[in-house]
CSV table of C-alpha atoms in Angstrom, one decimal:
chain,number,residue,atom,x,y,z
Z,4,MET,CA,55.2,-31.2,-52.6
Z,5,GLU,CA,55.4,-33.8,-49.9
Z,6,ASN,CA,52.2,-35.4,-51.0
Z,7,ALA,CA,52.8,-35.3,-54.8
Z,8,PRO,CA,50.5,-37.8,-56.5
Z,9,SER,CA,51.9,-41.2,-57.5
Z,10,TYR,CA,51.4,-42.8,-60.9
Z,11,ASP,CA,50.3,-46.4,-60.6
Z,12,ALA,CA,47.1,-46.6,-62.7
Z,13,LEU,CA,47.5,-48.7,-65.8
Z,14,ASP,CA,43.9,-49.3,-66.7
Z,15,HIS,CA,43.4,-46.0,-68.5
Z,16,ILE,CA,46.3,-46.7,-71.0
Z,17,ARG,CA,45.1,-48.0,-74.4
Z,18,PRO,CA,46.7,-51.1,-75.9
Z,19,ASP,CA,48.1,-49.0,-78.8
Z,20,GLU,CA,50.2,-46.9,-76.2
Z,21,PRO,CA,53.0,-49.4,-75.3
Z,22,LEU,CA,55.4,-46.7,-74.4
Z,23,ARG,CA,53.1,-45.1,-71.9
Z,24,ARG,CA,52.4,-48.5,-70.5
Z,25,LYS,CA,56.1,-49.3,-70.1
Z,26,LEU,CA,56.7,-45.9,-68.4
Z,27,ALA,CA,53.9,-46.6,-66.0
Z,28,GLN,CA,55.2,-50.1,-65.2
Z,29,ARG,CA,58.7,-48.8,-64.5
Z,30,LEU,CA,57.4,-46.0,-62.3
Z,31,SER,CA,55.2,-48.4,-60.4
Z,32,THR,CA,57.5,-51.3,-59.9
Z,33,GLU,CA,60.8,-49.4,-59.2
Z,34,GLY,CA,59.5,-47.3,-56.4
Z,35,THR,CA,59.7,-44.0,-58.3
Z,36,GLY,CA,56.0,-43.4,-58.5
Z,37,LEU,CA,56.2,-39.9,-57.2
Z,38,ILE,CA,56.6,-37.1,-59.8
Z,39,PRO,CA,59.5,-34.6,-59.6
Z,40,ARG,CA,59.1,-32.0,-56.9
Z,41,LEU,CA,60.0,-28.4,-56.1
Z,42,PRO,CA,61.4,-27.5,-52.7
Z,43,GLU,CA,58.9,-27.5,-49.8
Z,44,ILE,CA,57.6,-24.1,-48.9
Z,45,ASP,CA,56.3,-23.3,-45.4
Z,46,VAL,CA,53.0,-21.6,-46.0
Z,47,ASP,CA,53.0,-19.7,-42.7
Z,48,SER,CA,56.5,-18.2,-42.9
Z,49,THR,CA,56.2,-17.2,-46.6
Z,50,ALA,CA,52.6,-15.9,-46.5
Z,51,GLU,CA,53.7,-12.3,-46.3
Z,52,ILE,CA,56.1,-12.2,-49.1
Z,53,PHE,CA,53.8,-14.0,-51.5
Z,54,TYR,CA,50.9,-11.7,-50.4
Z,55,HIS,CA,52.9,-8.5,-51.0
Z,56,ASP,CA,54.7,-9.7,-54.1
Z,57,ALA,CA,52.0,-10.4,-56.6
Z,58,THR,CA,54.5,-11.1,-59.4
Z,59,LEU,CA,56.3,-13.7,-57.4
Z,60,ASN,CA,52.9,-15.3,-56.5
Z,61,LYS,CA,52.0,-15.5,-60.2
Z,62,ILE,CA,55.4,-16.9,-61.2
Z,63,HIS,CA,55.2,-19.7,-58.6
Z,64,SER,CA,51.7,-20.6,-59.8
Z,65,ILE,CA,53.1,-20.9,-63.3
Z,66,ALA,CA,55.9,-23.2,-61.9
Z,67,LEU,CA,53.3,-25.5,-60.4
Z,68,ASP,CA,51.7,-26.0,-63.9
Z,69,TYR,CA,54.5,-28.5,-64.6
Z,70,LEU,CA,52.6,-31.0,-62.5
Z,71,ASP,CA,49.6,-31.2,-64.9
Z,72,SER,CA,51.6,-32.8,-67.7
Z,73,LEU,CA,53.4,-35.5,-65.7
Z,74,PRO,CA,54.3,-38.2,-65.9
Z,75,ASP,CA,53.3,-38.8,-69.5
Z,76,ARG,CA,54.6,-35.6,-71.0
Z,77,PRO,CA,57.7,-34.3,-69.4
Z,78,ASP,CA,58.3,-32.1,-72.5
Z,79,LEU,CA,55.1,-30.1,-71.7
Z,80,ALA,CA,56.2,-30.0,-68.1
Z,81,PHE,CA,59.6,-28.5,-69.1
Z,82,ASP,CA,57.7,-25.8,-71.0
Z,83,ALA,CA,55.9,-24.7,-67.8
Z,84,ALA,CA,59.1,-25.0,-65.7
Z,85,TRP,CA,61.1,-23.0,-68.1
Z,86,ARG,CA,58.5,-20.3,-68.4
Z,87,ALA,CA,58.5,-19.9,-64.6
Z,88,PHE,CA,62.3,-19.9,-64.4
Z,89,GLU,CA,62.6,-17.3,-67.2
Z,90,SER,CA,60.0,-15.1,-65.5
Z,91,LEU,CA,61.6,-15.3,-62.2
Z,92,LEU,CA,65.0,-14.5,-63.7
Z,93,HIS,CA,63.6,-11.3,-65.2
Z,94,HIS,CA,61.7,-10.5,-61.9
Z,95,TYR,CA,64.9,-11.0,-59.9
Z,96,ALA,CA,66.9,-8.9,-62.4
Z,97,ALA,CA,64.5,-6.0,-62.2
Z,98,ALA,CA,64.9,-6.0,-58.4
Z,99,ALA,CA,68.5,-6.9,-57.8
Z,100,TRP,CA,70.4,-5.6,-60.9
Z,101,PRO,CA,70.2,-2.0,-62.2
Z,102,ALA,CA,67.5,-1.5,-64.8
Z,103,GLY,CA,68.2,0.0,-68.2
Z,104,GLY,CA,71.6,-1.7,-68.5
Z,105,PRO,CA,72.7,-4.1,-71.3
Z,106,HIS,CA,71.8,-7.2,-69.2
Z,107,ARG,CA,68.0,-7.5,-70.2
Z,108,THR,CA,67.7,-10.3,-72.6
Z,109,THR,CA,67.3,-13.8,-71.3
Z,110,LEU,CA,70.7,-14.9,-72.6
Z,111,ASP,CA,72.4,-12.0,-71.0
Z,112,LEU,CA,70.6,-12.6,-67.8
Z,113,MET,CA,71.6,-16.3,-68.0
Z,114,THR,CA,75.2,-15.1,-68.0
Z,115,ARG,CA,74.7,-13.2,-64.7
Z,116,PHE,CA,72.6,-16.0,-63.2
Z,117,ALA,CA,75.4,-18.5,-63.8
Z,118,SER,CA,78.2,-16.3,-62.6
Z,119,GLU,CA,76.5,-14.3,-59.8
Z,120,VAL,CA,73.8,-16.5,-58.5
Z,121,CYS,CA,74.1,-20.2,-59.2
Z,122,SER,CA,77.9,-20.8,-59.2
Z,123,PRO,CA,78.5,-18.8,-56.0
Z,124,LEU,CA,75.5,-20.5,-54.2
Z,125,LEU,CA,76.8,-23.9,-55.2
Z,126,GLN,CA,80.2,-23.0,-53.8
Z,127,ARG,CA,78.6,-21.8,-50.6
Z,128,GLU,CA,76.1,-24.6,-50.0
Z,129,SER,CA,77.7,-28.0,-50.2
Z,130,ARG,CA,74.5,-30.0,-49.9
Z,131,ILE,CA,73.0,-28.2,-52.9
Z,132,SER,CA,76.3,-28.6,-54.8
Z,133,ASP,CA,76.4,-32.3,-54.2
Z,134,ALA,CA,72.8,-32.8,-55.3
Z,135,PHE,CA,73.3,-30.6,-58.4
Z,136,ASN,CA,76.5,-32.5,-59.3
Z,137,THR,CA,74.6,-35.8,-59.0
Z,138,LEU,CA,71.9,-34.5,-61.4
Z,139,MET,CA,74.7,-33.4,-63.8
Z,140,GLU,CA,76.2,-36.9,-63.7
Z,141,MET,CA,72.8,-38.4,-64.7
Z,142,MET,CA,72.9,-36.4,-67.9
Z,143,PRO,CA,71.6,-38.7,-70.8
Z,144,ASP,CA,73.8,-39.1,-73.8
Z,145,SER,CA,71.1,-37.5,-75.9
Z,146,ILE,CA,71.9,-34.2,-74.2
Z,147,GLY,CA,75.4,-34.3,-75.6
Z,148,ARG,CA,74.1,-35.1,-79.1
Z,149,TYR,CA,71.7,-32.3,-78.8
Z,150,GLY,CA,74.4,-29.9,-77.6
Z,151,LEU,CA,76.9,-30.8,-80.4
Z,152,ALA,CA,74.1,-30.4,-83.0
Z,153,ARG,CA,73.1,-27.0,-81.8
Z,154,MET,CA,76.8,-25.9,-81.5
Z,155,LEU,CA,77.7,-26.9,-85.1
Z,156,TYR,CA,74.7,-27.2,-87.3
Z,157,GLU,CA,71.0,-26.8,-87.6
Z,158,ARG,CA,69.9,-30.5,-87.8
Z,159,GLY,CA,66.9,-29.7,-89.9
Z,160,VAL,CA,65.0,-27.6,-87.4
Z,161,TYR,CA,64.7,-23.9,-88.5
Z,162,VAL,CA,64.1,-21.5,-85.6
Z,163,THR,CA,64.1,-18.1,-87.4
Z,164,SER,CA,67.0,-16.0,-86.1
Z,165,GLN,CA,67.3,-17.9,-82.8
Z,166,PHE,CA,69.6,-20.6,-84.0
Z,167,ALA,CA,72.3,-18.2,-85.3
Z,168,LEU,CA,72.0,-16.2,-82.1
Z,169,VAL,CA,72.5,-19.2,-79.8
Z,170,ARG,CA,75.3,-20.6,-82.0
Z,171,ASN,CA,77.2,-17.3,-81.9
Z,172,ARG,CA,76.6,-17.1,-78.1
Z,173,VAL,CA,78.0,-20.6,-77.6
Z,174,GLU,CA,81.1,-19.8,-79.7
Z,175,GLU,CA,81.6,-16.7,-77.6
Z,176,LEU,CA,80.9,-18.7,-74.4
Z,177,ILE,CA,83.3,-21.6,-74.9
Z,178,GLY,CA,85.9,-19.5,-76.8
Z,179,ASN,CA,87.1,-19.6,-80.4
Z,180,GLU,CA,89.8,-22.2,-79.7
Z,181,LEU,CA,87.6,-24.8,-78.0
Z,182,TYR,CA,84.8,-24.1,-80.5
Z,183,ASN,CA,87.3,-24.6,-83.5
Z,184,PHE,CA,88.5,-27.8,-81.9
Z,185,PHE,CA,85.0,-29.2,-82.0
Z,186,SER,CA,84.3,-27.9,-85.5
Z,187,ASP,CA,87.6,-29.0,-87.1
Z,188,THR,CA,87.5,-32.4,-85.4
Z,189,TYR,CA,83.9,-33.5,-85.9
Z,190,MET,CA,82.7,-31.4,-88.8
Z,191,PRO,CA,85.9,-30.8,-90.8
Z,192,ASP,CA,84.2,-30.5,-94.2
Z,193,GLY,CA,81.0,-28.8,-93.2
Z,194,HIS,CA,79.2,-32.1,-92.7
Z,195,ILE,CA,79.1,-34.5,-89.7
Z,196,THR,CA,79.1,-38.3,-89.9
Z,197,ALA,CA,77.1,-40.6,-87.6
Z,198,GLU,CA,80.4,-41.7,-86.0
Z,199,ASN,CA,81.6,-38.2,-85.5
Z,200,HIS,CA,78.3,-37.1,-84.1
Z,201,TYR,CA,78.5,-39.9,-81.5
Z,202,ARG,CA,82.1,-39.2,-80.6
Z,203,GLY,CA,81.6,-35.4,-80.5
Z,204,ALA,CA,78.5,-35.8,-78.3
Z,205,ARG,CA,80.4,-37.7,-75.8
Z,206,LYS,CA,83.0,-34.9,-75.8
Z,207,VAL,CA,80.4,-32.2,-75.3
Z,208,LYS,CA,78.9,-34.2,-72.4
Z,209,ARG,CA,82.4,-34.4,-70.8
Z,210,MET,CA,82.8,-30.7,-71.3
Z,211,MET,CA,79.4,-30.0,-69.5
Z,212,LEU,CA,80.5,-32.2,-66.6
Z,213,GLY,CA,83.8,-30.4,-66.3
Z,214,GLU,CA,86.0,-33.4,-67.2
Z,215,PRO,CA,89.4,-33.0,-68.9
Z,216,LEU,CA,89.3,-32.6,-72.7
Z,217,LYS,CA,91.7,-33.9,-75.3
Z,218,PHE,CA,91.8,-33.2,-79.0
Z,219,ASP,CA,94.2,-35.2,-81.1
Z,220,GLY,CA,96.2,-36.0,-77.9
Z,221,LYS,CA,96.4,-32.3,-76.9
Z,222,ASP,CA,95.0,-31.2,-73.5
Z,223,VAL,CA,92.5,-28.5,-73.9
Z,224,ALA,CA,91.3,-26.3,-71.1
Z,225,GLY,CA,87.6,-26.9,-70.4
Z,226,LEU,CA,85.0,-24.6,-68.8
Z,227,ASP,CA,84.7,-23.3,-65.3
Z,228,LYS,CA,81.5,-24.0,-63.4
Z,229,ALA,CA,79.8,-20.8,-64.2
Z,230,ARG,CA,80.4,-21.2,-67.9
Z,231,ARG,CA,79.2,-24.9,-67.8
Z,232,ILE,CA,76.0,-23.7,-66.1
Z,233,GLU,CA,75.6,-21.0,-68.7
Z,234,PHE,CA,76.2,-23.5,-71.5
Z,235,ILE,CA,73.5,-25.8,-70.2
Z,236,GLY,CA,71.1,-22.9,-69.7
Z,237,SER,CA,71.8,-21.1,-73.0
Z,238,ALA,CA,72.6,-23.9,-75.5
Z,239,ILE,CA,70.5,-26.7,-74.1
Z,240,LEU,CA,67.6,-25.3,-72.1
Z,241,TYR,CA,67.0,-22.0,-73.9
Z,242,THR,CA,67.4,-23.5,-77.3
Z,243,SER,CA,65.0,-26.4,-76.5
Z,244,ARG,CA,62.5,-23.7,-75.4
Z,245,CYS,CA,63.0,-21.7,-78.6
Z,246,GLU,CA,62.6,-24.7,-80.9
Z,247,ARG,CA,59.3,-25.7,-79.2
Z,248,ALA,CA,58.0,-22.2,-79.2
Z,249,HIS,CA,59.2,-21.0,-82.6
Z,250,GLY,CA,60.4,-23.9,-84.6
Z,251,ASP,CA,59.0,-26.5,-87.1
Z,252,TYR,CA,58.8,-29.0,-84.3
Z,253,PHE,CA,57.5,-32.5,-84.1
Z,254,SER,CA,56.1,-33.9,-80.8
Z,255,PRO,CA,58.8,-36.1,-79.3
Z,256,PHE,CA,56.3,-38.7,-78.0
Z,257,ILE,CA,53.7,-38.8,-80.7
Z,258,SER,CA,56.3,-40.5,-82.9
Z,259,ASP,CA,57.3,-44.1,-83.7
Z,260,LYS,CA,60.9,-43.1,-82.8
Z,261,ALA,CA,60.0,-42.3,-79.2
Z,262,SER,CA,61.5,-44.6,-76.6
Z,263,MET,CA,62.2,-44.7,-73.0
Z,264,LYS,CA,65.3,-42.7,-73.7
Z,265,THR,CA,63.0,-39.9,-74.9
Z,266,TYR,CA,61.6,-39.8,-71.4
Z,267,ASP,CA,65.1,-39.7,-70.0
Z,268,HIS,CA,65.9,-36.7,-72.2
Z,269,TRP,CA,62.9,-34.5,-71.2
Z,270,TYR,CA,62.9,-35.6,-67.6
Z,271,TRP,CA,66.5,-34.4,-67.4
Z,272,LEU,CA,65.7,-31.0,-69.0
Z,273,LEU,CA,62.8,-30.7,-66.6
Z,274,SER,CA,64.8,-31.6,-63.5
Z,275,VAL,CA,67.7,-29.2,-64.4
Z,276,THR,CA,65.2,-26.4,-65.0
Z,277,LEU,CA,63.4,-27.1,-61.7
Z,278,ALA,CA,66.8,-27.1,-60.0
Z,279,MET,CA,67.7,-23.7,-61.5
Z,280,TYR,CA,64.4,-22.3,-60.6
Z,281,SER,CA,64.8,-23.5,-57.0
Z,282,ILE,CA,68.2,-22.0,-56.7
Z,283,LEU,CA,67.0,-18.7,-58.0
Z,284,LEU,CA,64.0,-18.8,-55.8
Z,285,MET,CA,66.3,-19.2,-52.8
Z,286,LYS,CA,68.5,-16.3,-53.9
Z,287,TYR,CA,65.4,-14.1,-54.5
Z,288,GLY,CA,64.3,-14.8,-51.0
Z,289,GLU,CA,67.7,-13.9,-49.7
Z,290,TYR,CA,67.5,-10.6,-51.6
Z,291,ARG,CA,64.1,-9.9,-50.1
Z,292,LYS,CA,65.3,-11.0,-46.7
Z,293,ALA,CA,62.7,-13.8,-46.5
Z,294,GLU,CA,63.3,-17.5,-46.3
Z,295,ILE,CA,61.2,-18.8,-49.1
Z,296,VAL,CA,63.0,-22.1,-49.4
Z,297,THR,CA,65.9,-23.5,-47.3
Z,298,PRO,CA,69.1,-25.0,-48.5
Z,299,ILE,CA,68.0,-28.3,-47.1
Z,300,SER,CA,64.7,-28.3,-49.0
Z,301,VAL,CA,66.4,-27.2,-52.3
Z,302,ALA,CA,69.1,-29.9,-51.9
Z,303,ALA,CA,66.4,-32.5,-51.1
Z,304,SER,CA,64.3,-31.6,-54.2
Z,305,ILE,CA,67.3,-31.7,-56.6
Z,306,SER,CA,68.5,-35.0,-55.1
Z,307,PHE,CA,65.0,-36.5,-55.3
Z,308,ASN,CA,64.6,-35.5,-58.9
Z,309,SER,CA,67.9,-37.2,-59.9
Z,310,THR,CA,66.1,-40.6,-59.4
Z,311,PHE,CA,63.9,-40.2,-62.4
Z,312,PHE,CA,66.2,-41.5,-65.1
Z,313,ILE,CA,65.2,-44.8,-66.4
Z,314,ALA,CA,68.5,-45.5,-68.2
Z,315,THR,CA,67.3,-48.1,-70.6
Z,316,ASP,CA,68.6,-49.1,-74.0
Z,317,LYS,CA,65.2,-49.3,-75.6
């Protein structure tokens, strides 16, 4: 990924594509022309494991598909990155965790990934932890709005049975007390106002960042790191994937409501998914007693990908 292509060509953008032109100008002028990257892999030292593990080889080729959609469509890049992460999650589970048990759905595996893989690795590897925390701090406000909407109501996007499944899982994950605080405070009569959506979204974001929470002046226990990771993986990433795969879904960029904040939203989802994929790839290598990626390369890629947030008001 050292020689990832830059994005500095403006001549192919049509006059009726001002948002794409604005993105290209920002990427070109602010020195962030390189697209998000995965950790570097040493071809010589990893040739054997990729040769003998055909499934891993296939999964990593899927992961690299995210490059084809950037920089214009980070939502499509997210689709590819999530598909690779989910595939690697099931591949790792089949090898490292007993088959035939209850932990076979993606949501159940996300619980184990958060508590048994990601959280312990972040505690052990300070460089990866620091980079991951920086990425979390770059979370756009739109992620908080999305999280609150998926916690409390459907927001007009019907996703067969997946919505109820995720909402029930979120309530179980954060606990009845905390869930009821959100519901009673921001949707007391079964409806949510624009002001409550804004205020509740900021509270959800603080919850995901592990900051102290207060409801009506009362201190409320937040979530530990493993549960925050699981919330992001289940309520944000997995639900986004389900809506795009199964829902009545509009393209986020082929819309007159698209803005630079739309890029922030999808670049963040993509970057977090790539981070989780990289952490899991490192853990899978440890399980196979092969160094596929190093802690330094994982930390470097997560840190680099934290620079892609445009943070504009328009």
